[in-house]
Coordinates of C-alpha atoms in Angstrom, one line a residue:
X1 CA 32.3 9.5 29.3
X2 CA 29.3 9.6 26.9
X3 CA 31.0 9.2 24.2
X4 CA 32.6 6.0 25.4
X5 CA 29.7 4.5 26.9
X6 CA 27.8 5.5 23.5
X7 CA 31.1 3.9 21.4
X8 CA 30.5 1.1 23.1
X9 CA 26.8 0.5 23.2
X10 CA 27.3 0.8 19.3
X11 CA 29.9 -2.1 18.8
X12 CA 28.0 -3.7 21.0
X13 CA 24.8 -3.5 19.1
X14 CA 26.4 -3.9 15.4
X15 CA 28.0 -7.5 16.9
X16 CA 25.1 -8.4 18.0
X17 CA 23.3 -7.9 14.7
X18 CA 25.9 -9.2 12.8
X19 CA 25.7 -12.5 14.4
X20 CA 22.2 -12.3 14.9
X21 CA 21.6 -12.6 10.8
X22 CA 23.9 -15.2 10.8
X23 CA 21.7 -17.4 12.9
X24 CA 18.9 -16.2 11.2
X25 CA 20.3 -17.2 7.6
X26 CA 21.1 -20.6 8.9
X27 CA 17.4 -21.4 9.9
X28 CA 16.0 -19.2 6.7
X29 CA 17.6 -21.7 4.3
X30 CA 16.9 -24.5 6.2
X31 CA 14.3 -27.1 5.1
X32 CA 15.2 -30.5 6.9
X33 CA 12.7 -29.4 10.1
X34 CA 11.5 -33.0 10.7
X35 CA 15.3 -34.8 10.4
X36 CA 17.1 -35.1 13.9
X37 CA 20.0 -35.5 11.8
X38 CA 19.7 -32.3 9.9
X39 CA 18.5 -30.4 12.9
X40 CA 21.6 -31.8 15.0
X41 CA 23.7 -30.7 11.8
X42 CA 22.2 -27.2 11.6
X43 CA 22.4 -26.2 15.6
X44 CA 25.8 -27.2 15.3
X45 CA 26.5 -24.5 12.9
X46 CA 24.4 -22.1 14.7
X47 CA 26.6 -22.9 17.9
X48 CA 29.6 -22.2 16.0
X49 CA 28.8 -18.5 15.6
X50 CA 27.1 -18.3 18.3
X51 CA 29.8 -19.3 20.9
X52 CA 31.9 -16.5 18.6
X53 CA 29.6 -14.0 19.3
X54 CA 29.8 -14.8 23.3
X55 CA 33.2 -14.0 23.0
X56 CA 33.2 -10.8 20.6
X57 CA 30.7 -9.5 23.0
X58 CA 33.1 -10.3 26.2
X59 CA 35.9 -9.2 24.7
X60 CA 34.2 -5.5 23.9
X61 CA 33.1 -5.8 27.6
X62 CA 36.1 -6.0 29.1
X63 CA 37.7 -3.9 26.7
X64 CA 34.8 -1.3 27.8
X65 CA 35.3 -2.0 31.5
X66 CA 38.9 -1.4 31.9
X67 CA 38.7 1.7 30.4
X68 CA 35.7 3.1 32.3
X69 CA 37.2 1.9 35.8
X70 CA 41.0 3.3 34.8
X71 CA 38.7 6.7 34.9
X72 CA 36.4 6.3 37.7
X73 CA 39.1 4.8 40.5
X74 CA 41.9 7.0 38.8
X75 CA 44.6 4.7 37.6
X76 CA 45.1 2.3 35.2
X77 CA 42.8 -0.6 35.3
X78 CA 43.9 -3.9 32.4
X79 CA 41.2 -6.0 31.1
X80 CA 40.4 -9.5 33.1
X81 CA 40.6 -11.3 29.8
X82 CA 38.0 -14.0 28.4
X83 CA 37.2 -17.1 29.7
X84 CA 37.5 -20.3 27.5
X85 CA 34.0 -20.9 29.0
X86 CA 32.7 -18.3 27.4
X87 CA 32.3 -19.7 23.9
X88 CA 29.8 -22.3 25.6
X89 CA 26.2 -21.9 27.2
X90 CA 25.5 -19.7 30.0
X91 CA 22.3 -20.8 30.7
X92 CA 21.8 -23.1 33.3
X93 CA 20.7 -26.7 33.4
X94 CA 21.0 -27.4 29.5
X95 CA 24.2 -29.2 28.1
X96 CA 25.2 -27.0 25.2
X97 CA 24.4 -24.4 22.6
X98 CA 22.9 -27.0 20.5
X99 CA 20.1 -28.2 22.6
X100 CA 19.0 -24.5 22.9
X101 CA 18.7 -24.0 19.5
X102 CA 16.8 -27.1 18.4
X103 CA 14.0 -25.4 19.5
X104 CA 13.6 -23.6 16.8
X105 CA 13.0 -26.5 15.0
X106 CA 10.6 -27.5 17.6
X107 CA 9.3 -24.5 17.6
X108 CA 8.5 -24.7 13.6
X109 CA 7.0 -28.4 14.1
X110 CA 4.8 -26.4 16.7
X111 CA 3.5 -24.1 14.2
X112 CA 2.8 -26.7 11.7
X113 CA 1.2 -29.2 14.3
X114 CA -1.2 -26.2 14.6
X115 CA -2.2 -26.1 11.4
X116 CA -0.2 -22.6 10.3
X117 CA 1.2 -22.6 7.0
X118 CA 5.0 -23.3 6.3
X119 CA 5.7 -18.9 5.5
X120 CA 4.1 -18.7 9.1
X121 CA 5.9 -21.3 11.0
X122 CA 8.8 -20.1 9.4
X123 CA 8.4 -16.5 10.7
X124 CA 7.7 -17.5 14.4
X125 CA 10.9 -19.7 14.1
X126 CA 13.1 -16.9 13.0
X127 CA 12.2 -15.0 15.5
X128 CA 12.4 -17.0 18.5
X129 CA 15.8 -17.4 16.9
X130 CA 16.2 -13.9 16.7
X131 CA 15.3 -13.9 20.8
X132 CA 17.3 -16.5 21.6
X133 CA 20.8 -15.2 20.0
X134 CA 19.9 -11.2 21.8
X135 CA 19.7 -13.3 25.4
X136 CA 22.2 -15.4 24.7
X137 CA 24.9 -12.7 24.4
X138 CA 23.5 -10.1 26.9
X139 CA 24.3 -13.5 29.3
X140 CA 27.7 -13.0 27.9
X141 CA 27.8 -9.1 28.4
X142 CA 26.6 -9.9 32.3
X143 CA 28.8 -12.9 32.9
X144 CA 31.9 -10.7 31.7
X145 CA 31.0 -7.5 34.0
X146 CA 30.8 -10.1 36.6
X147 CA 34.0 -11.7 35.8
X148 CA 36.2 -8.3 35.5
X149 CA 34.5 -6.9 38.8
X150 CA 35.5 -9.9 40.3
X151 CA 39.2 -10.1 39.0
X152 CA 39.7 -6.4 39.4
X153 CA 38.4 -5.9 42.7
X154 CA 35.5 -3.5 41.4
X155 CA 33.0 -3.5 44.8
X156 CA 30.2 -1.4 43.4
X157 CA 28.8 -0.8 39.8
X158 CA 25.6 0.6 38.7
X159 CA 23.2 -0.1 35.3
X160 CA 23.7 2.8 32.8
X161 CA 21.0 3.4 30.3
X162 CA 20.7 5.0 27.3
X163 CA 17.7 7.1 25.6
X164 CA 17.7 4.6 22.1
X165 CA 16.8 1.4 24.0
X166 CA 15.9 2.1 27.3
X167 CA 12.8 0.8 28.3
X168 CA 10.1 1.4 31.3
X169 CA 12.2 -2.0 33.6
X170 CA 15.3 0.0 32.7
X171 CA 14.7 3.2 33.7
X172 CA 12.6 2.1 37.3
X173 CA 16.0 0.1 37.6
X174 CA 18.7 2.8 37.0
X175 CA 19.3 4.1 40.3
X176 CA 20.0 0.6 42.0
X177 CA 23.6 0.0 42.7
X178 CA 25.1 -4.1 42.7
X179 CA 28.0 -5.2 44.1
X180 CA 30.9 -7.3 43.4
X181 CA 30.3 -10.9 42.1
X182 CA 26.3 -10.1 41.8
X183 CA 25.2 -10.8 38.0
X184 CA 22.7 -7.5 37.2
X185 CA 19.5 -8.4 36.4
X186 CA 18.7 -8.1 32.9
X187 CA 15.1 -9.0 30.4
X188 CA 14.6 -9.8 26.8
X189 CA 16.8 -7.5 24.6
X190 CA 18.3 -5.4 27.3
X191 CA 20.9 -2.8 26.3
X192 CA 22.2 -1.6 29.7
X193 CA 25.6 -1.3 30.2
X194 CA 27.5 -0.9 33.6
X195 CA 30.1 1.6 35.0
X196 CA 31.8 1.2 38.7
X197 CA 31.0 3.3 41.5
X198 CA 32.8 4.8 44.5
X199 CA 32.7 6.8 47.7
X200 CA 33.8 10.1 45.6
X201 CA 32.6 9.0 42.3
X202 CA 29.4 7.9 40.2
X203 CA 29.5 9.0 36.6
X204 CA 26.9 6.7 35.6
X205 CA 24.6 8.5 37.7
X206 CA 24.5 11.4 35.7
X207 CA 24.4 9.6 32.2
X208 CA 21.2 8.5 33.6
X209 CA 19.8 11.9 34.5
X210 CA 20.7 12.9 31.3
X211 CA 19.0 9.6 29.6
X212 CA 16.1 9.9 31.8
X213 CA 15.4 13.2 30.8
X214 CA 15.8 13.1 27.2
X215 CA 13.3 10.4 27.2
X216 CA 11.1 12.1 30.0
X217 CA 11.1 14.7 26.6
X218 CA 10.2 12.3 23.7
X219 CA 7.1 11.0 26.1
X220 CA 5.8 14.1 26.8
X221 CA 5.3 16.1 30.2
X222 CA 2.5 13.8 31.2
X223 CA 3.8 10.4 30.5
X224 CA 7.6 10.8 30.4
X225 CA 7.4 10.8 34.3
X226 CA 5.5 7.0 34.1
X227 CA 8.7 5.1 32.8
X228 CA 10.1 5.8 36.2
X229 CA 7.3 4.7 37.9
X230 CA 7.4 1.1 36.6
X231 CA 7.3 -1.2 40.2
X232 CA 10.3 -3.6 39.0
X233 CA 11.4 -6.6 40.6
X234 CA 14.4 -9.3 40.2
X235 CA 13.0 -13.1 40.0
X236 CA 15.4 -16.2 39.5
X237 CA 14.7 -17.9 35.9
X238 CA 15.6 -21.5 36.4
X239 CA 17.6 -20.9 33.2
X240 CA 18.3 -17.2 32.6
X241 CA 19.6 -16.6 36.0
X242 CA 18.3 -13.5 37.2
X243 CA 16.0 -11.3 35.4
X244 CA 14.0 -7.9 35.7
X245 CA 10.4 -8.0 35.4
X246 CA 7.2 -5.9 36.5
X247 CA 6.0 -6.3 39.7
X248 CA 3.6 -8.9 40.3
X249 CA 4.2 -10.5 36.2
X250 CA 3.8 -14.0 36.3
X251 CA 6.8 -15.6 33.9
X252 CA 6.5 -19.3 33.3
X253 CA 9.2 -21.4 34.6
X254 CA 11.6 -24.1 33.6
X255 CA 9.2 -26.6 34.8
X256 CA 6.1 -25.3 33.1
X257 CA 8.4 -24.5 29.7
X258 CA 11.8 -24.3 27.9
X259 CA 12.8 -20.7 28.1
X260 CA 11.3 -19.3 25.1
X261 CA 14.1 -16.4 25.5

C-alpha cells in the first residue's frame, strides 16, 4: 500500500510541477503588465493549462482512489470519472480562472507602485503565481476525493501523510477521520492524500505511524514529538473553502483581501 500511495503522491507532484512552470513561463516572458488587453490575453492562456491540470490531477485521483478502496472494502471499486466542471474554478465567488490569475499582474503593478524594481516585482509575481497554481489543483485533488466518495458510497476516509512533505498542520491532523461528502481541510501546498476507512480496516493509519515516525527521527528525540503537538483547527475561507490552520492564526478574509493563495 506504500508503494501505491508513494506512486501516486509522485505523479501527483511531477503534474503539478509540470504545469506549474508552464504558468510560470507565461508570466516570465510577459511584459504587457499595465495593458488590460494583454493581461486578459495572457490569463487566458494561463487558464488553458491550468483547467488541464485540474483535470490531470482528478483523473490521477480517481485513478488512485479506486484502486485503494478495491483493497480496503475488498472488491472491485471503478473510478467515478471527471467532471466537465472540473476544468473550471473551484474557488468560490470568482467567475473564472482568468480573474484569479490577473492578480499577478496586479500583484506586479503592486510591487512597482511601491517603488521595487521591475527584477523584484517580477519575482513576487512569479511566485504568487507559483501559489496560486499548487492551491488551485490541490482544490482539484479534494473536490475529486469528494466526488468519488460520493459516487462510490465511500462513508469514511482519513488524510494520509507522507515523511517528504508533511508538515507540523499535517501531522496534528492525521489521526482525524471525514466522512462522506465532507471536502478535507487542506493549507498552502498541502500534499496529503486520502485512503477509505472501515469497521475492520484502516490502512492509512499505519502509513501514518510509519510517516510520523520517520519524521519523529529526522527532528530529533526532543523536537520530533512537537510536530504532533501543533493545536490545528479548520476555518471556512470565503474562497478556498475549508482550510487547516494553527489554532488561534488570524487569516485575512475575502472581505479584507483577494486570496493571495
Amino acid at each position: 500500500m506504500t508503494r501505491v500511495f508513494d506512486a501516486h503522491a509522485a505523479r501527483r507532484q511531477d503534474l503539478e510541477t509540470r504545469i506549474t512552470d508552464l504558468v510560470v513561463a507565461d508570466f516570465e516572458r510577459f511584459d504587457g503588465w499595465y495593458s488590460t488587453q494583454l493581461v486578459d490575453e495572457v490569463t487566458k492562456q494561463v487558464a488553458a493549462k491550468l483547467a488541464a491540470g485540474q483535470r490531470g490531477i482528478a483523473g490521477l485521483t480517481d485513478a488512485y482512489l479506486a484502486r485503494v478502496t478495491s483493497y480496503v472494502l475488498g472488491r472491485t471499486v471503478t473510478g467515478s470519472g471527471v467532471p466537465l466542471v472540473m476544468g473550471q474554478t473551484l474557488r468560490m465567488g470568482v467567475k473564472d480562472h482568468e480573474e484569479v490569475y490577473g492578480r499577478v499582474a496586479a500583484e506586479y503593478r503592486y510591487q512597482r507602485y511601491l517603488g521595487n524594481p521591475d527584477s523584484a516585482a517580477l519575482t513576487t509575481a512569479l511566485t504568487r503565481a507559483r501559489e496560486m497554481v499548487g492551491t488551485d489543483l490541490g482544490l482539484a485533488h479534494q473536490h475529486q476525493v469528494r466526488r468519488f466518495n460520493e459516487a462510490r458510497n465511500v462513508t469514511r476516509y482519513r488524510r494520509v501523510i507522507r515523511s517528504e512533505k508533511a508538515c507540523g498542520l499535517c501531522a496534528a491532523a492525521s489521526d482525524r477521520i471525514y466522512y462522506r461528502g465532507d471536502l478535507m481541510p487542506i493549507h498552502s501546498r498541502c500534499r496529503c492524500g486520502v485512503i477509505a476507512v472501515t469497521a475492520n480496516t484502516d490502512p492509512g493509519s499505519q502509513l501514518n505511524e510509519d510517516t510520523l515516525r520517520e519524521l519523529y527521527k529526522a527532528a530529533g528525540s526532543t523536537r520530533g514529538p512537537d510536530l504532533k503537538r501543533v493545536r490545528v483547527e479548520v476555518f471556512e475561507h470565503g474562497e478556498l473553502g475549508p482550510q487547516l490552520r494553527v489554532a488561534g492564526q488570524h487569516i485575512r478574509g475575502p472581505e479584507q483581501v483577494a486570496a493571495v493563495a
